[in-house]
Amino acid sequence: MTQQDDQRFPAVEIEDADLVYTLTDEAPMLATHSLLPIVEGFTRAADVSVARADISLAGRIMAAFGHASDDLARLGTLTQSESATIIKLPNISASVPQLKKAIAELQAEGIEVPDYPESPSTDAEREVRAAYDAVKGSAVNPVLREGNSDRRAPIAVKAYARSHPHSMGEWSPQSRTRVAMMSSGDFRHNEASTIVPHDGTVQIRLRPADGSDTVVLRETLPVTAGEVLDATYMSVRELDAFLTEQVAAASAEEVLLSVHLKATMMKVSDPLIFGRAVRAVLPATFSSFGEVLEEADLRPEDGLASILAGLDGLADGERIRASIASELSQGPGIAMVDSDNGITNLHVPSDVIIDASMPAMIRSGGKMWDAQGQMADTLAVIPDSSYAGVYEAVVEDCKANGALDPATMGSVPNVGLMARKAEEYGSHDKTFLVPAAGTVEIVVLDGTGLPAGTVLLSHEVEAGDIWRACQTQDAPVRDWVRLAVTRARASGAPAVFWLDPTRGHDRVLTSLVGAYLTQEDIEDLDIRILDPVAATRLSLERARQGQDTISVTGNVLRDYNTDLFPILELGTSAKMLSVVPLMNGGGLYETGAGGSAPKHVRQLLHDNYLRWDSLGEFLALAEALRHVALVTGKTRAAVMADALDAATTTLLKENRSPGRRLGTIDNRGSHAWLAQYWAAELAAQEADADLAARFAPVATLFQTVGETIQAELAAVQRQTVEIGGYYHPNDELTEAVMRPSATLNAIIDML
Amino acid sequence: MTQQDDQRFPAVEIEDADLVYTLTDEAPMLATHSLLPIVEGFTRAADVSVARADISLAGRIMAAFGHASDDLARLGTLTQSESATIIKLPNISASVPQLKKAIAELQAEGIEVPDYPESPSTDAEREVRAAYDAVKGSAVNPVLREGNSDRRAPIAVKAYARSHPHSMGEWSPQSRTRVAMMSSGDFRHNEASTIVPHDGTVQIRLRPADGSDTVVLRETLPVTAGEVLDATYMSVRELDAFLTEQVAAASAEEVLLSVHLKATMMKVSDPLIFGRAVRAVLPATFSSFGEVLEEADLRPEDGLASILAGLDGLADGERIRASIASELSQGPGIAMVDSDNGITNLHVPSDVIIDASMPAMIRSGGKMWDAQGQMADTLAVIPDSSYAGVYEAVVEDCKANGALDPATMGSVPNVGLMARKAEEYGSHDKTFLVPAAGTVEIVVLDGTGLPAGTVLLSHEVEAGDIWRACQTQDAPVRDWVRLAVTRARASGAPAVFWLDPTRGHDRVLTSLVGAYLTQEDIEDLDIRILDPVAATRLSLERARQGQDTISVTGNVLRDYNTDLFPILELGTSAKMLSVVPLMNGGGLYETGAGGSAPKHVRQLLHDNYLRWDSLGEFLALAEALRHVALVTGKTRAAVMADALDAATTTLLKENRSPGRRLGTIDNRGSHAWLAQYWAAELAAQEADADLAARFAPVATLFQTVGETIQAELAAVQRQTVEIGGYYHPNDELTEAVMRPSATLNAIIDML
């Protein structure tokens, strides 16, 4: 569905459009085939031009080899424009297997893209490999996220959540659930931070204590003027002692033991910490068989499941299995991910995702599943204390005051530091397992304003410690402060910077916040700086009184808080508005947290039913239209936006979202309802008489044929369909599948 | 000796003079009565005008009550001028007893100054008290030290030291002397630092862990834009463990135990640490009698001498005395301050001055005195590791390479951060003994650019911990970097910033150094940043090769290094040139480290012999004259300076400094020799023919009557004299005493 394929509208170039809508992959891409024609029809009436940008995996591959326009690069350029407005749907962060499948699919279609070179040996192969490396993984977000994050519950969603509160588990003051964190030796306590004076290059190296040759951990790392550079480490000795203590405590307190990390994001550090937890619950096993397991490459950081699966081939396999079973039965109960199948919290590292698991536990009255499939209190082990206090504060608040009430509670929107990879602690290229005792240093190579050889940061470490560096550029920090002020002014809510004076990094940020706040007019605003625990307490206290409090946080708390509070408030984080106000003035509107839902695609092909909920797109579109009005002066776009929000509110109230089971409304049905409500709102509004007159007949038409449209859409369910590809489906086939209502299509075409 | 009293020269106002010479107290003031007329006579020939500024204690008191011009305030204003050149001699930092004596003396002279109000109760008394509070203590340096510190060995002094090397003790590789410092829990390891964004006010408070009311430790503390603000604490628990370990180690290693602190400067923290050391050597005594001693107000931080002296009145006195004696006899030998009188290193806290004691120990081959009056190896305990590594590095270097050789070694001049009380860790108004476990915080009251209530720095502490804050303003740091570059360029030596990447404060400074270095042209210069240990090693390695290395340090290392290296190089730090290049372009030349020598005054009154060595004044005057030439364009002043330096060199070579015992040359005799040599150099120089012609007859005259002058001066010795006051002596009496050579006076008057 490129612009060239679509004959109904003159193609609008990305650079010329008022609004760019991204074509991505899987379910969001399918939904776009239904929704975007409606959007294009409606917005035409407001003289808002819409361009399509293909940033799908297939599109990126084709662009890499000259078979399509490089829309992602064009969007990247566009993010620097003052008037960019971009709606970004979820896309595939391609793994190598996904990449290979997409290549095969394109090749089968006759598009000449080369094979993926596993082990490139020639220059040509290396060039191909480099091109594919640029396509795979998180290739999209770094290009587009030229701004920080503004996430909040849209008014429509919040109103719906209050009138239809989701279920919340009871909290008892007698709950034995608690959070445990390290009191020294962790990333928080060892953190040291500095500001880089000028652009330059540094090196990360280890000077071994035994006097052997310096180990270069990272040859060169570019740094920029004014950037906050920090380093810290997790002491494996203190971590082990802490974990052993927690295993004993969980036994003594007769609660489940659960570990909460983010191995999927902190890709180097958190699997290692996870591995130490596995060791801590199986001390005898690792004492007796640690070397055997290591030789067999059965590593605790891959999880218990991986170890158990690998035992079959080992001579000692059964003895080890017995040892593990024995230790697990004697130790504390381990919280389960899947009680039915005996999958514990320690089976698979990527199952342990703190920002999902902790809110879920809190929503469940502080309980997790035990091996018998019952819910039980748990000792929530979050080794690094940098952010653990936030969860502890929520747990303690719920113990003292009971569960939060979604019907009455206020909101905790987030302004998160994110631009230019700010505070990406998870970055694997700056995190290292320390190979030998010694001193890890960040040393100036050139530039920076400091003499070459100057040691910027230095930590004494032991073998096995986990050392990491982190960069936060200056421009994102400035923009983040400005964004916090903007949101405080726009919302009237207090804006609280969550910054911890006991952390090196946060001290530097606090100083910068002070410097940049004085460049803003904040006289009438309530702006505070609190440590994360105090900020959590304040936010909860206000939320319980129905008051909103903006959390202005760094990147990790952006990730954590935008799940934690939405899950408590709305039951899900997927309904949050996710805006990336671009640093140069543009706006990036992200939709639909939660991935691209491949199983929804399978269901469509099998049942012609698409569960995907486009609520995120509706909300993003309204915000995006307001932004268009702001930057282009096309005030009519703002009228469209208000009407769209009202339509979305009605849609939620009338329960016209996809029903999630066959026979109910699916994605396409909800789009038709949205169009109907939107037209009705536009006809009814008084802000723009011309627009009202223009949409009056449309609204009338929908009233007359609305049921027919829904019937046409319902009729196609329960059949297999074919769209001619997974990564690069055929546009006409897909459009035929996604637009099956002749009546709706006719109305849209008339707009 | 005010200007009005002196009829020989027209009085020059402070504001109009090319050079201002300060009138101070005690020995330096006496010496000035002899030297200054010579200086005024010689400089008149170079058209350099000299003003006198009375900043003596008596002068300050009189000024406070309108009886004299407030010369200190006028000098303070002058420091802001681009062309100020000030020679500052040592003055009395008045204690309350000294202040009262001076008041009494003035009142006896009929000068109407009020009594010192001990407990002011009326507004009038409070006003008087405030006036006296502004006069007492270190009232002078803060007003004048509007710059950083530039200390170096003058060429004449260095040349003399090389040709007349002082004695140095042998160092053996088998020396058991070593330095012990804490590896955690000390000021260094707990240090946290931030940059204050804008001018404002903060508060220092303790939030007790038991939930009781917040304790305000300091109501308000003004902070300035860009200033580096830091806080840290010494854990008394870790300190005690460390000290106990060192007592055991000294016993086991059969070495003396010595503690090295600076209780005189770190007036709050170091006596407390000293007290913990006293406890550590007497654990049984304090376990049994701790409460008794406390009730009797016999505190270990006042030292063993104070406790022993206070035992007489106690019921348990003899038992305690026996307990102390028993523990001292069983423990390690304690290094002695005075073996003859049994005064140990732990007797008097103010005897323990690390910057004097450690260099002395190092000069003595790593040995201190034992109780038997023998020199022995010692365990040098320096609890806080912030700077202990410097001494450790010197000790280890001497063990490996033997004692340094003053005949060949290079110099380690210092550029020290000092302006506007930078890094005054010792400041008693920001250092606190923590009264209860809890959190000490520095919190924004207003300004700073941050919301009121923002916590800038936070430490969890226990009762008994020692917490301290420190301020370092931005302008001094900028000036310090510029000064380092200036000295590197002027000397051709490498300039090494001694900054520790493991310390919060030093990381911030490093970042600022980088920012400010790029504003300088440093292309051809060798500028490095090294941690203090590496910097010490480099400096020693180069010194052993005869090479100079500028140490660019913070305020504490300024204090330590300007004793350590000079004592090794020159045998004393008193001969160092001490320049304070004022931040606005002026120059402050400080003379004669080592106080104002009250015992020299007693000797003058008793024997008419003044031991005071004016070498510091000679050296400072030459530098000051060069500065006058620079800022006024009076190039003849530079010729005077070169001649003066040459004269000083001759004076040292010919051994014409005060002999320090009756019958030899005293201060006045050395002045006469200086005048004679200076005149000879001026007559001989070829840079300024007019000047040479002007001084030719003077030189001739001195050659003729030099012996007469010395005889006249020698003749007055061995009699009591009267100068009509101590703090405010009579000018005419003093001048008569200090200028007893009619021949010399006649030559000077003819100039």
PDB file of N, CA and C in Angstrom, chain B residues 518-575:
ATOM      1  N   THR B 518      39.875  24.835  27.384  1.00  0.00           N
ATOM      2  CA  THR B 518      39.675  25.111  25.956  1.00  0.00           C
ATOM      3  C   THR B 518      39.594  26.596  25.679  1.00  0.00           C
ATOM      4  N   GLN B 519      39.496  27.407  26.720  1.00  0.00           N
ATOM      5  CA  GLN B 519      39.512  28.860  26.506  1.00  0.00           C
ATOM      6  C   GLN B 519      40.934  29.406  26.533  1.00  0.00           C
ATOM      7  N   GLU B 520      41.889  28.525  26.737  1.00  0.00           N
ATOM      8  CA  GLU B 520      43.290  28.949  26.802  1.00  0.00           C
ATOM      9  C   GLU B 520      44.044  28.383  25.600  1.00  0.00           C
ATOM     10  N   ASP B 521      45.153  29.026  25.291  1.00  0.00           N
ATOM     11  CA  ASP B 521      46.019  28.488  24.243  1.00  0.00           C
ATOM     12  C   ASP B 521      47.055  27.593  24.913  1.00  0.00           C
ATOM     13  N   ILE B 522      46.861  26.281  24.765  1.00  0.00           N
ATOM     14  CA  ILE B 522      47.754  25.366  25.505  1.00  0.00           C
ATOM     15  C   ILE B 522      48.485  24.434  24.559  1.00  0.00           C
ATOM     16  N   GLU B 523      48.483  24.811  23.290  1.00  0.00           N
ATOM     17  CA  GLU B 523      49.044  23.917  22.268  1.00  0.00           C
ATOM     18  C   GLU B 523      50.437  23.378  22.637  1.00  0.00           C
ATOM     19  N   ASP B 524      51.330  24.298  23.037  1.00  0.00           N
ATOM     20  CA  ASP B 524      52.721  23.881  23.242  1.00  0.00           C
ATOM     21  C   ASP B 524      53.000  23.455  24.680  1.00  0.00           C
ATOM     22  N   LEU B 525      51.991  23.469  25.506  1.00  0.00           N
ATOM     23  CA  LEU B 525      52.234  23.210  26.925  1.00  0.00           C
ATOM     24  C   LEU B 525      51.989  21.751  27.268  1.00  0.00           C
ATOM     25  N   ASP B 526      52.653  21.303  28.323  1.00  0.00           N
ATOM     26  CA  ASP B 526      52.451  19.938  28.809  1.00  0.00           C
ATOM     27  C   ASP B 526      51.523  20.026  30.026  1.00  0.00           C
ATOM     28  N   ILE B 527      50.243  19.798  29.787  1.00  0.00           N
ATOM     29  CA  ILE B 527      49.262  19.880  30.868  1.00  0.00           C
ATOM     30  C   ILE B 527      48.617  18.516  31.027  1.00  0.00           C
ATOM     31  N   ARG B 528      48.576  18.029  32.254  1.00  0.00           N
ATOM     32  CA  ARG B 528      48.016  16.694  32.485  1.00  0.00           C
ATOM     33  C   ARG B 528      47.055  16.739  33.663  1.00  0.00           C
ATOM     34  N   ILE B 529      46.221  15.720  33.735  1.00  0.00           N
ATOM     35  CA  ILE B 529      45.354  15.551  34.894  1.00  0.00           C
ATOM     36  C   ILE B 529      45.605  14.152  35.433  1.00  0.00           C
ATOM     37  N   LEU B 530      46.067  14.085  36.666  1.00  0.00           N
ATOM     38  CA  LEU B 530      46.380  12.775  37.256  1.00  0.00           C
ATOM     39  C   LEU B 530      45.777  12.717  38.655  1.00  0.00           C
ATOM     40  N   ASP B 531      45.469  11.517  39.099  1.00  0.00           N
ATOM     41  CA  ASP B 531      45.021  11.406  40.484  1.00  0.00           C
ATOM     42  C   ASP B 531      46.208  11.688  41.399  1.00  0.00           C
ATOM     43  N   PRO B 532      45.964  12.093  42.646  1.00  0.00           N
ATOM     44  CA  PRO B 532      47.064  12.555  43.502  1.00  0.00           C
ATOM     45  C   PRO B 532      48.209  11.549  43.655  1.00  0.00           C
ATOM     46  N   VAL B 533      47.895  10.272  43.688  1.00  0.00           N
ATOM     47  CA  VAL B 533      48.967   9.285  43.848  1.00  0.00           C
ATOM     48  C   VAL B 533      49.848   9.263  42.597  1.00  0.00           C
ATOM     49  N   ALA B 534      49.210   9.182  41.445  1.00  0.00           N
ATOM     50  CA  ALA B 534      49.974   9.171  40.186  1.00  0.00           C
ATOM     51  C   ALA B 534      50.749  10.477  40.025  1.00  0.00           C
ATOM     52  N   ALA B 535      50.113  11.579  40.433  1.00  0.00           N
ATOM     53  CA  ALA B 535      50.770  12.886  40.317  1.00  0.00           C
ATOM     54  C   ALA B 535      51.993  12.953  41.228  1.00  0.00           C
ATOM     55  N   THR B 536      51.876  12.397  42.435  1.00  0.00           N
ATOM     56  CA  THR B 536      53.015  12.373  43.360  1.00  0.00           C
ATOM     57  C   THR B 536      54.156  11.563  42.762  1.00  0.00           C
ATOM     58  N   ARG B 537      53.798  10.381  42.247  1.00  0.00           N
ATOM     59  CA  ARG B 537      54.842   9.519  41.671  1.00  0.00           C
ATOM     60  C   ARG B 537      55.564  10.218  40.520  1.00  0.00           C
ATOM     61  N   LEU B 538      54.780  10.824  39.632  1.00  0.00           N
ATOM     62  CA  LEU B 538      55.385  11.525  38.494  1.00  0.00           C
ATOM     63  C   LEU B 538      56.285  12.665  38.981  1.00  0.00           C
ATOM     64  N   SER B 539      55.783  13.432  39.944  1.00  0.00           N
ATOM     65  CA  SER B 539      56.541  14.592  40.425  1.00  0.00           C
ATOM     66  C   SER B 539      57.846  14.159  41.074  1.00  0.00           C
ATOM     67  N   LEU B 540      57.795  13.055  41.827  1.00  0.00           N
ATOM     68  CA  LEU B 540      59.015  12.560  42.489  1.00  0.00           C
ATOM     69  C   LEU B 540      60.003  12.001  41.473  1.00  0.00           C
ATOM     70  N   GLU B 541      59.460  11.272  40.517  1.00  0.00           N
ATOM     71  CA  GLU B 541      60.323  10.682  39.491  1.00  0.00           C
ATOM     72  C   GLU B 541      61.071  11.804  38.753  1.00  0.00           C
ATOM     73  N   ARG B 542      60.311  12.851  38.402  1.00  0.00           N
ATOM     74  CA  ARG B 542      60.932  13.966  37.705  1.00  0.00           C
ATOM     75  C   ARG B 542      61.880  14.732  38.638  1.00  0.00           C
ATOM     76  N   ALA B 543      61.477  14.898  39.895  1.00  0.00           N
ATOM     77  CA  ALA B 543      62.328  15.623  40.849  1.00  0.00           C
ATOM     78  C   ALA B 543      63.679  14.926  40.997  1.00  0.00           C
ATOM     79  N   ARG B 544      63.626  13.584  41.043  1.00  0.00           N
ATOM     80  CA  ARG B 544      64.884  12.833  41.169  1.00  0.00           C
ATOM     81  C   ARG B 544      65.778  13.028  39.957  1.00  0.00           C
ATOM     82  N   GLN B 545      65.162  13.378  38.822  1.00  0.00           N
ATOM     83  CA  GLN B 545      65.946  13.649  37.620  1.00  0.00           C
ATOM     84  C   GLN B 545      66.277  15.135  37.498  1.00  0.00           C
ATOM     85  N   GLY B 546      65.963  15.886  38.555  1.00  0.00           N
ATOM     86  CA  GLY B 546      66.288  17.318  38.546  1.00  0.00           C
ATOM     87  C   GLY B 546      65.265  18.169  37.813  1.00  0.00           C
ATOM     88  N   GLN B 547      64.110  17.563  37.470  1.00  0.00           N
ATOM     89  CA  GLN B 547      63.108  18.297  36.684  1.00  0.00           C
ATOM     90  C   GLN B 547      62.002  18.853  37.575  1.00  0.00           C
ATOM     91  N   ASP B 548      61.499  20.008  37.179  1.00  0.00           N
ATOM     92  CA  ASP B 548      60.414  20.654  37.915  1.00  0.00           C
ATOM     93  C   ASP B 548      59.052  20.199  37.375  1.00  0.00           C
ATOM     94  N   THR B 549      58.071  20.117  38.251  1.00  0.00           N
ATOM     95  CA  THR B 549      56.718  19.741  37.856  1.00  0.00           C
ATOM     96  C   THR B 549      55.739  20.570  38.682  1.00  0.00           C
ATOM     97  N   ILE B 550      54.945  21.371  38.011  1.00  0.00           N
ATOM     98  CA  ILE B 550      53.991  22.214  38.746  1.00  0.00           C
ATOM     99  C   ILE B 550      52.845  21.352  39.255  1.00  0.00           C
ATOM    100  N   SER B 551      52.577  21.430  40.548  1.00  0.00           N
ATOM    101  CA  SER B 551      51.408  20.735  41.082  1.00  0.00           C
ATOM    102  C   SER B 551      50.254  21.735  41.133  1.00  0.00           C
ATOM    103  N   VAL B 552      49.212  21.429  40.392  1.00  0.00           N
ATOM    104  CA  VAL B 552      48.030  22.296  40.360  1.00  0.00           C
ATOM    105  C   VAL B 552      46.963  21.591  41.194  1.00  0.00           C
ATOM    106  N   THR B 553      46.697  22.152  42.376  1.00  0.00           N
ATOM    107  CA  THR B 553      45.897  21.391  43.326  1.00  0.00           C
ATOM    108  C   THR B 553      44.758  22.209  43.914  1.00  0.00           C
ATOM    109  N   GLY B 554      43.898  21.495  44.582  1.00  0.00           N
ATOM    110  CA  GLY B 554      42.865  22.129  45.387  1.00  0.00           C
ATOM    111  C   GLY B 554      43.475  22.737  46.638  1.00  0.00           C
ATOM    112  N   ASN B 555      42.615  23.250  47.494  1.00  0.00           N
ATOM    113  CA  ASN B 555      43.053  24.065  48.621  1.00  0.00           C
ATOM    114  C   ASN B 555      43.798  23.257  49.683  1.00  0.00           C
ATOM    115  N   VAL B 556      43.346  22.043  49.951  1.00  0.00           N
ATOM    116  CA  VAL B 556      43.998  21.252  50.998  1.00  0.00           C
ATOM    117  C   VAL B 556      45.382  20.818  50.535  1.00  0.00           C
ATOM    118  N   LEU B 557      45.461  20.311  49.316  1.00  0.00           N
ATOM    119  CA  LEU B 557      46.785  19.924  48.808  1.00  0.00           C
ATOM    120  C   LEU B 557      47.679  21.141  48.600  1.00  0.00           C
ATOM    121  N   ARG B 558      47.070  22.293  48.357  1.00  0.00           N
ATOM    122  CA  ARG B 558      47.872  23.526  48.342  1.00  0.00           C
ATOM    123  C   ARG B 558      48.591  23.653  49.683  1.00  0.00           C
ATOM    124  N   ASP B 559      47.816  23.472  50.748  1.00  0.00           N
ATOM    125  CA  ASP B 559      48.373  23.586  52.089  1.00  0.00           C
ATOM    126  C   ASP B 559      49.421  22.500  52.343  1.00  0.00           C
ATOM    127  N   TYR B 560      49.111  21.278  51.960  1.00  0.00           N
ATOM    128  CA  TYR B 560      50.016  20.152  52.244  1.00  0.00           C
ATOM    129  C   TYR B 560      51.261  20.201  51.355  1.00  0.00           C
ATOM    130  N   ASN B 561      51.047  20.370  50.044  1.00  0.00           N
ATOM    131  CA  ASN B 561      52.175  20.294  49.108  1.00  0.00           C
ATOM    132  C   ASN B 561      53.162  21.431  49.290  1.00  0.00           C
ATOM    133  N   THR B 562      52.655  22.602  49.730  1.00  0.00           N
ATOM    134  CA  THR B 562      53.571  23.736  49.867  1.00  0.00           C
ATOM    135  C   THR B 562      54.387  23.627  51.152  1.00  0.00           C
ATOM    136  N   ASP B 563      54.113  22.601  51.937  1.00  0.00           N
ATOM    137  CA  ASP B 563      55.063  22.245  52.997  1.00  0.00           C
ATOM    138  C   ASP B 563      55.897  21.038  52.587  1.00  0.00           C
ATOM    139  N   LEU B 564      55.185  20.020  52.070  1.00  0.00           N
ATOM    140  CA  LEU B 564      55.863  18.754  51.775  1.00  0.00           C
ATOM    141  C   LEU B 564      57.075  18.936  50.867  1.00  0.00           C
ATOM    142  N   PHE B 565      56.862  19.470  49.684  1.00  0.00           N
ATOM    143  CA  PHE B 565      57.975  19.539  48.732  1.00  0.00           C
ATOM    144  C   PHE B 565      59.027  20.566  49.149  1.00  0.00           C
ATOM    145  N   PRO B 566      58.614  21.766  49.606  1.00  0.00           N
ATOM    146  CA  PRO B 566      59.637  22.717  50.072  1.00  0.00           C
ATOM    147  C   PRO B 566      60.486  22.159  51.213  1.00  0.00           C
ATOM    148  N   ILE B 567      59.866  21.430  52.137  1.00  0.00           N
ATOM    149  CA  ILE B 567      60.654  20.906  53.259  1.00  0.00           C
ATOM    150  C   ILE B 567      61.680  19.908  52.743  1.00  0.00           C
ATOM    151  N   LEU B 568      61.306  19.107  51.738  1.00  0.00           N
ATOM    152  CA  LEU B 568      62.267  18.172  51.161  1.00  0.00           C
ATOM    153  C   LEU B 568      63.307  18.914  50.326  1.00  0.00           C
ATOM    154  N   GLU B 569      62.869  19.915  49.594  1.00  0.00           N
ATOM    155  CA  GLU B 569      63.779  20.627  48.683  1.00  0.00           C
ATOM    156  C   GLU B 569      64.672  21.625  49.399  1.00  0.00           C
ATOM    157  N   LEU B 570      64.026  22.429  50.291  1.00  0.00           N
ATOM    158  CA  LEU B 570      64.710  23.588  50.877  1.00  0.00           C
ATOM    159  C   LEU B 570      64.937  23.435  52.371  1.00  0.00           C
ATOM    160  N   GLY B 571      64.351  22.415  52.946  1.00  0.00           N
ATOM    161  CA  GLY B 571      64.483  22.229  54.390  1.00  0.00           C
ATOM    162  C   GLY B 571      63.435  23.010  55.167  1.00  0.00           C
ATOM    163  N   THR B 572      62.713  23.911  54.492  1.00  0.00           N
ATOM    164  CA  THR B 572      61.687  24.721  55.150  1.00  0.00           C
ATOM    165  C   THR B 572      60.727  25.222  54.081  1.00  0.00           C
ATOM    166  N   SER B 573      59.518  25.521  54.507  1.00  0.00           N
ATOM    167  CA  SER B 573      58.583  26.099  53.544  1.00  0.00           C
ATOM    168  C   SER B 573      58.558  27.612  53.644  1.00  0.00           C
ATOM    169  N   ALA B 574      59.287  28.152  54.665  1.00  0.00           N
ATOM    170  CA  ALA B 574      59.215  29.597  54.906  1.00  0.00           C
ATOM    171  C   ALA B 574      59.897  30.404  53.807  1.00  0.00           C
ATOM    172  N   LYS B 575      60.731  29.753  53.025  1.00  0.00           N
ATOM    173  CA  LYS B 575      61.463  30.486  51.994  1.00  0.00           C
ATOM    174  C   LYS B 575      60.762  30.480  50.639  1.00  0.00           C
TER     175      LYS B 575
END
